[in-house]
Tab-separated table of C-alpha atoms in Angstrom:
chain	number	residue	atom	x	y	z
A	19	MET	CA	-21.911	-11.137	-16.510
A	20	PRO	CA	-23.556	-10.432	-13.131
A	21	ARG	CA	-25.840	-7.425	-13.482
A	22	ASN	CA	-27.411	-5.012	-11.037
A	23	ALA	CA	-31.180	-5.229	-11.417
A	24	GLY	CA	-31.403	-1.433	-11.481
A	25	PHE	CA	-29.144	-1.040	-14.506
A	26	ASN	CA	-30.571	0.048	-17.838
A	27	LEU	CA	-29.872	-2.696	-20.386
A	28	LYS	CA	-29.331	-0.027	-23.073
A	29	GLN	CA	-26.438	1.434	-21.151
A	30	ARG	CA	-22.913	0.807	-22.355
A	31	LYS	CA	-21.024	-1.300	-19.861
A	32	VAL	CA	-17.685	-0.145	-18.499
A	33	LEU	CA	-15.585	-2.678	-16.631
A	34	VAL	CA	-12.945	-1.170	-14.327
A	35	VAL	CA	-10.385	-3.611	-12.912
A	36	GLY	CA	-8.632	-2.227	-9.845
A	37	GLY	CA	-10.099	-0.061	-7.099
A	38	GLY	CA	-7.100	2.050	-6.192
A	39	PHE	CA	-6.819	5.811	-6.688
A	40	ALA	CA	-6.964	5.599	-10.485
A	41	GLY	CA	-9.694	2.966	-10.775
A	42	LEU	CA	-12.016	4.520	-8.221
A	43	GLN	CA	-11.550	8.005	-9.660
A	44	CYS	CA	-12.274	6.647	-13.128
A	45	ALA	CA	-15.534	5.119	-11.883
A	46	LEU	CA	-16.493	8.384	-10.174
A	47	ASP	CA	-15.714	10.467	-13.262
A	48	LEU	CA	-17.843	8.193	-15.446
A	49	ALA	CA	-20.674	7.869	-12.914
A	50	SER	CA	-22.243	11.158	-13.985
A	51	GLU	CA	-22.853	9.751	-17.483
A	52	PRO	CA	-26.372	8.244	-17.405
A	53	ASP	CA	-25.762	6.120	-20.504
A	54	LEU	CA	-22.959	4.205	-18.791
A	55	SER	CA	-23.112	1.395	-16.252
A	56	ILE	CA	-19.836	0.878	-14.419
A	57	THR	CA	-18.672	-2.252	-12.645
A	58	LEU	CA	-15.616	-1.843	-10.429
A	59	LEU	CA	-13.695	-5.032	-9.590
A	60	ASP	CA	-11.091	-5.330	-6.855
A	61	ARG	CA	-9.842	-8.049	-4.509
A	62	ASN	CA	-10.578	-5.680	-1.597
A	63	ASN	CA	-13.783	-3.807	-0.808
A	64	TYR	CA	-11.765	-0.867	0.455
A	65	GLN	CA	-9.240	1.587	-0.890
A	66	GLN	CA	-5.844	1.699	0.780
A	67	PHE	CA	-4.422	5.154	1.444
A	68	HIS	CA	-0.771	4.481	0.662
A	69	PRO	CA	0.649	7.714	2.154
A	70	LEU	CA	-0.361	6.459	5.626
A	71	LEU	CA	0.987	2.905	5.386
A	72	TYR	CA	4.213	3.809	7.181
A	73	GLN	CA	2.147	5.059	10.139
A	74	VAL	CA	0.337	1.709	10.289
A	75	ALA	CA	3.681	-0.108	10.098
A	76	ALA	CA	4.879	1.889	13.097
A	77	GLY	CA	1.742	1.136	15.095
A	78	TYR	CA	0.814	4.815	15.248
A	79	LEU	CA	-2.395	4.246	13.267
A	80	THR	CA	-4.763	1.303	13.029
A	81	PRO	CA	-5.387	-0.252	9.595
A	82	GLY	CA	-8.859	1.277	9.621
A	83	ASN	CA	-7.335	4.751	9.605
A	84	ALA	CA	-5.651	4.037	6.271
A	85	ALA	CA	-8.540	2.290	4.500
A	86	PHE	CA	-11.829	3.590	3.171
A	87	ALA	CA	-14.816	1.539	2.015
A	88	SER	CA	-15.041	1.679	-1.781
A	89	ARG	CA	-18.833	1.539	-1.790
A	90	ASP	CA	-19.031	4.675	0.356
A	91	PHE	CA	-17.539	6.670	-2.516
A	92	VAL	CA	-20.108	5.495	-5.073
A	93	LYS	CA	-23.217	5.026	-2.917
A	94	ASP	CA	-24.953	7.999	-4.564
A	95	TYR	CA	-24.496	6.587	-8.069
A	96	PRO	CA	-26.961	3.792	-8.946
A	97	ASN	CA	-25.081	3.043	-12.169
A	98	VAL	CA	-21.889	2.033	-10.313
A	99	ASP	CA	-21.536	-1.464	-8.887
A	100	VAL	CA	-18.578	-2.588	-6.750
A	101	GLN	CA	-17.677	-6.290	-6.716
A	102	MET	CA	-15.037	-7.800	-4.421
A	103	VAL	CA	-13.425	-10.416	-6.657
A	104	GLU	CA	-9.895	-11.379	-7.625
A	105	VAL	CA	-9.211	-11.211	-11.352
A	106	LYS	CA	-7.032	-14.042	-12.637
A	107	ALA	CA	-7.304	-13.710	-16.428
A	108	ILE	CA	-7.915	-10.821	-18.832
A	109	ASP	CA	-9.187	-11.036	-22.411
A	110	LEU	CA	-8.428	-7.698	-24.051
A	111	TYR	CA	-10.035	-8.644	-27.356
A	112	HIS	CA	-13.424	-9.398	-25.783
A	113	CYS	CA	-13.111	-6.797	-22.984
A	114	SER	CA	-13.679	-9.485	-20.391
A	115	VAL	CA	-12.042	-10.926	-17.288
A	116	THR	CA	-12.223	-14.169	-15.341
A	117	THR	CA	-12.074	-14.287	-11.555
A	118	SER	CA	-10.414	-16.781	-9.241
A	119	GLU	CA	-13.861	-18.335	-8.692
A	120	GLY	CA	-14.359	-18.857	-12.415
A	121	ALA	CA	-16.916	-16.069	-12.894
A	122	GLU	CA	-16.700	-13.974	-16.062
A	123	TYR	CA	-17.299	-10.247	-16.355
A	124	ALA	CA	-17.516	-8.494	-19.706
A	125	GLY	CA	-18.095	-4.953	-20.868
A	126	ASP	CA	-18.112	-2.702	-23.894
A	127	ILE	CA	-15.132	-0.855	-22.452
A	128	LEU	CA	-12.403	-2.380	-20.302
A	129	VAL	CA	-10.282	-0.192	-18.013
A	130	LEU	CA	-7.227	-1.730	-16.354
A	131	SER	CA	-5.953	0.042	-13.240
A	132	THR	CA	-4.396	-2.808	-11.315
A	133	GLY	CA	-1.570	-0.704	-9.904
A	134	SER	CA	2.046	-1.631	-9.356
A	135	HIS	CA	3.953	-4.138	-7.282
A	136	VAL	CA	7.287	-4.279	-5.523
A	137	ASN	CA	10.324	-4.389	-7.808
A	138	PHE	CA	13.232	-6.129	-6.117
A	139	TYR	CA	15.506	-5.396	-9.112
A	140	SER	CA	16.739	-9.012	-9.124
A	141	VAL	CA	18.767	-8.380	-5.965
A	142	PRO	CA	19.638	-11.839	-4.570
A	143	GLY	CA	17.712	-12.532	-1.368
A	144	ALA	CA	15.733	-9.276	-1.456
A	145	GLU	CA	12.337	-10.849	-2.031
A	146	LYS	CA	12.941	-13.568	0.561
A	147	PHE	CA	14.437	-11.517	3.381
A	148	SER	CA	13.118	-7.955	3.035
A	149	HIS	CA	9.694	-6.579	3.919
A	150	PRO	CA	7.776	-4.571	1.284
A	151	LEU	CA	5.431	-1.708	2.157
A	152	TYR	CA	2.803	-1.649	-0.573
A	153	SER	CA	-0.398	-2.649	1.216
A	154	LEU	CA	-2.137	-2.751	4.574
A	155	ARG	CA	-1.140	-6.395	4.904
A	156	ASP	CA	2.479	-5.397	4.300
A	157	ALA	CA	2.218	-2.646	6.911
A	158	GLU	CA	0.756	-4.958	9.545
A	159	ALA	CA	3.368	-7.626	8.820
A	160	LEU	CA	6.166	-5.053	9.073
A	161	LYS	CA	4.793	-3.785	12.387
A	162	ASP	CA	4.837	-7.328	13.766
A	163	VAL	CA	8.446	-7.770	12.628
A	164	LEU	CA	9.624	-4.472	14.136
A	165	TYR	CA	8.068	-5.047	17.531
A	166	SER	CA	9.185	-8.677	17.497
A	167	ARG	CA	12.773	-7.492	17.008
A	168	PHE	CA	12.405	-5.085	19.924
A	169	GLU	CA	11.033	-7.887	22.100
A	170	GLN	CA	13.898	-10.203	21.170
A	171	ALA	CA	16.468	-7.493	21.829
A	172	ASP	CA	14.868	-6.733	25.195
A	173	VAL	CA	15.366	-10.366	26.232
A	174	ALA	CA	18.935	-10.474	24.904
A	175	PRO	CA	20.184	-6.880	24.443
A	176	PRO	CA	22.873	-6.420	21.775
A	177	ALA	CA	26.271	-6.468	23.486
A	178	GLN	CA	28.200	-4.117	21.227
A	179	GLU	CA	26.638	-3.584	17.824
A	180	PRO	CA	23.247	-1.824	17.843
A	181	LEU	CA	20.057	-3.379	16.518
A	182	ASN	CA	20.220	-2.260	12.886
A	183	ILE	CA	17.088	-1.558	10.874
A	184	VAL	CA	17.833	-0.756	7.238
A	185	VAL	CA	15.293	0.915	4.948
A	186	VAL	CA	16.055	0.466	1.250
A	187	GLY	CA	14.634	3.185	-0.986
A	188	GLY	CA	15.126	6.932	-0.825
A	189	GLY	CA	11.738	8.107	-2.034
A	190	ALA	CA	9.035	9.681	0.108
A	191	THR	CA	7.935	6.350	1.605
A	192	GLY	CA	11.477	5.264	2.443
A	193	VAL	CA	12.336	8.581	4.075
A	194	GLU	CA	9.075	8.635	6.057
A	195	MET	CA	9.545	5.038	7.168
A	196	ALA	CA	13.147	5.574	8.261
A	197	GLY	CA	12.220	8.735	10.143
A	198	THR	CA	9.273	7.064	11.839
A	199	ILE	CA	11.357	4.067	12.914
A	200	ALA	CA	13.890	6.497	14.362
A	201	ASP	CA	11.024	8.168	16.222
A	202	MET	CA	9.838	4.760	17.459
A	203	ILE	CA	13.309	4.056	18.811
A	204	THR	CA	13.325	7.344	20.702
A	205	ARG	CA	9.743	7.282	21.976
A	206	VAL	CA	8.961	3.583	22.378
A	207	VAL	CA	12.164	1.649	23.016
A	208	GLY	CA	13.357	3.592	26.034
A	209	ARG	CA	9.885	3.811	27.544
A	210	GLU	CA	8.473	0.311	27.095
A	211	TYR	CA	11.527	-1.941	27.074
A	212	ARG	CA	13.443	-1.861	30.351
A	213	HIS	CA	16.560	-3.575	29.056
A	214	LEU	CA	16.952	-1.459	25.944
A	215	ARG	CA	18.159	2.080	25.495
A	216	PRO	CA	17.484	4.162	22.365
A	217	GLU	CA	21.179	4.142	21.442
A	218	MET	CA	21.010	0.339	21.182
A	219	ALA	CA	18.932	0.604	18.004
A	220	LYS	CA	19.665	2.420	14.774
A	221	ALA	CA	17.618	3.135	11.661
A	222	SER	CA	19.254	4.049	8.373
A	223	ASP	CA	18.092	4.680	4.826
A	224	ARG	CA	20.076	2.954	2.091
A	225	LYS	CA	19.719	4.073	-1.507
A	226	ARG	CA	21.593	3.825	-4.785
A	227	SER	CA	22.109	7.540	-5.337
A	228	HIS	CA	22.450	10.670	-3.254
A	229	SER	CA	19.169	12.124	-4.471
A	230	PHE	CA	15.805	11.486	-2.845
A	231	LYS	CA	13.323	11.062	-5.679
A	232	GLY	CA	10.251	13.259	-5.533
A	233	LEU	CA	11.585	15.495	-2.755
A	234	GLN	CA	12.712	19.099	-2.936
A	235	ARG	CA	16.458	19.649	-3.206
A	236	SER	CA	16.602	21.498	0.116
A	237	PHE	CA	15.013	18.530	1.894
A	238	SER	CA	17.237	16.073	0.046
A	239	GLY	CA	20.235	18.044	1.267
A	240	LEU	CA	19.031	17.779	4.859
A	241	CYS	CA	18.586	14.011	4.476
A	242	ARG	CA	22.119	13.663	3.111
A	243	PHE	CA	23.496	15.782	5.937
A	244	ARG	CA	21.774	13.599	8.520
A	245	PRO	CA	21.417	10.175	6.825
A	246	THR	CA	21.094	8.227	10.082
A	247	ARG	CA	19.164	8.996	13.240
């Protein structure tokens, strides 16, 4: 296992896989224990701030505004080492992992905090034709798609039906994304695209139930009263 030369060999080794909120906080909480050496593994050397991804997707923020260097958080802790690697295999019995480059990392304690991924719920065509919003790469790709659609519609404006943008998911991210797209239509479309008018585009939020998960009932009621902007 690659070691930091400054680590005490008598320290117990903690291997943390995943540098998101949970993994990074775990490393920080353990960093104050002098008898532990912590190695944090993640495919990125930055932490993505998920609550701001919809702003990046809209072009209101740059990717740098929603990402923070992982090493900046642990720079004051000599017993924490951050490695940018992609884990491909995990051996729970031996508390070890193997990276895409074939390197092996092992520890006395293995912490898995690899996060979640998009669940398309086996909806036919969803994975192929929809655009997830789970990472900075997703946000940048979605921004390119949105503005590309505006450009195409500016060249050939929709004759009767508006340009429809459907957001699937009624949680906080879905509501924020739908509202921000509606704001884009109002603020950007009419100002930057001469052949488009705001009423030519429409954003709506599609969900399975009438409740917006994680939101207060009063706000959910407002969203139901005005489902489309």
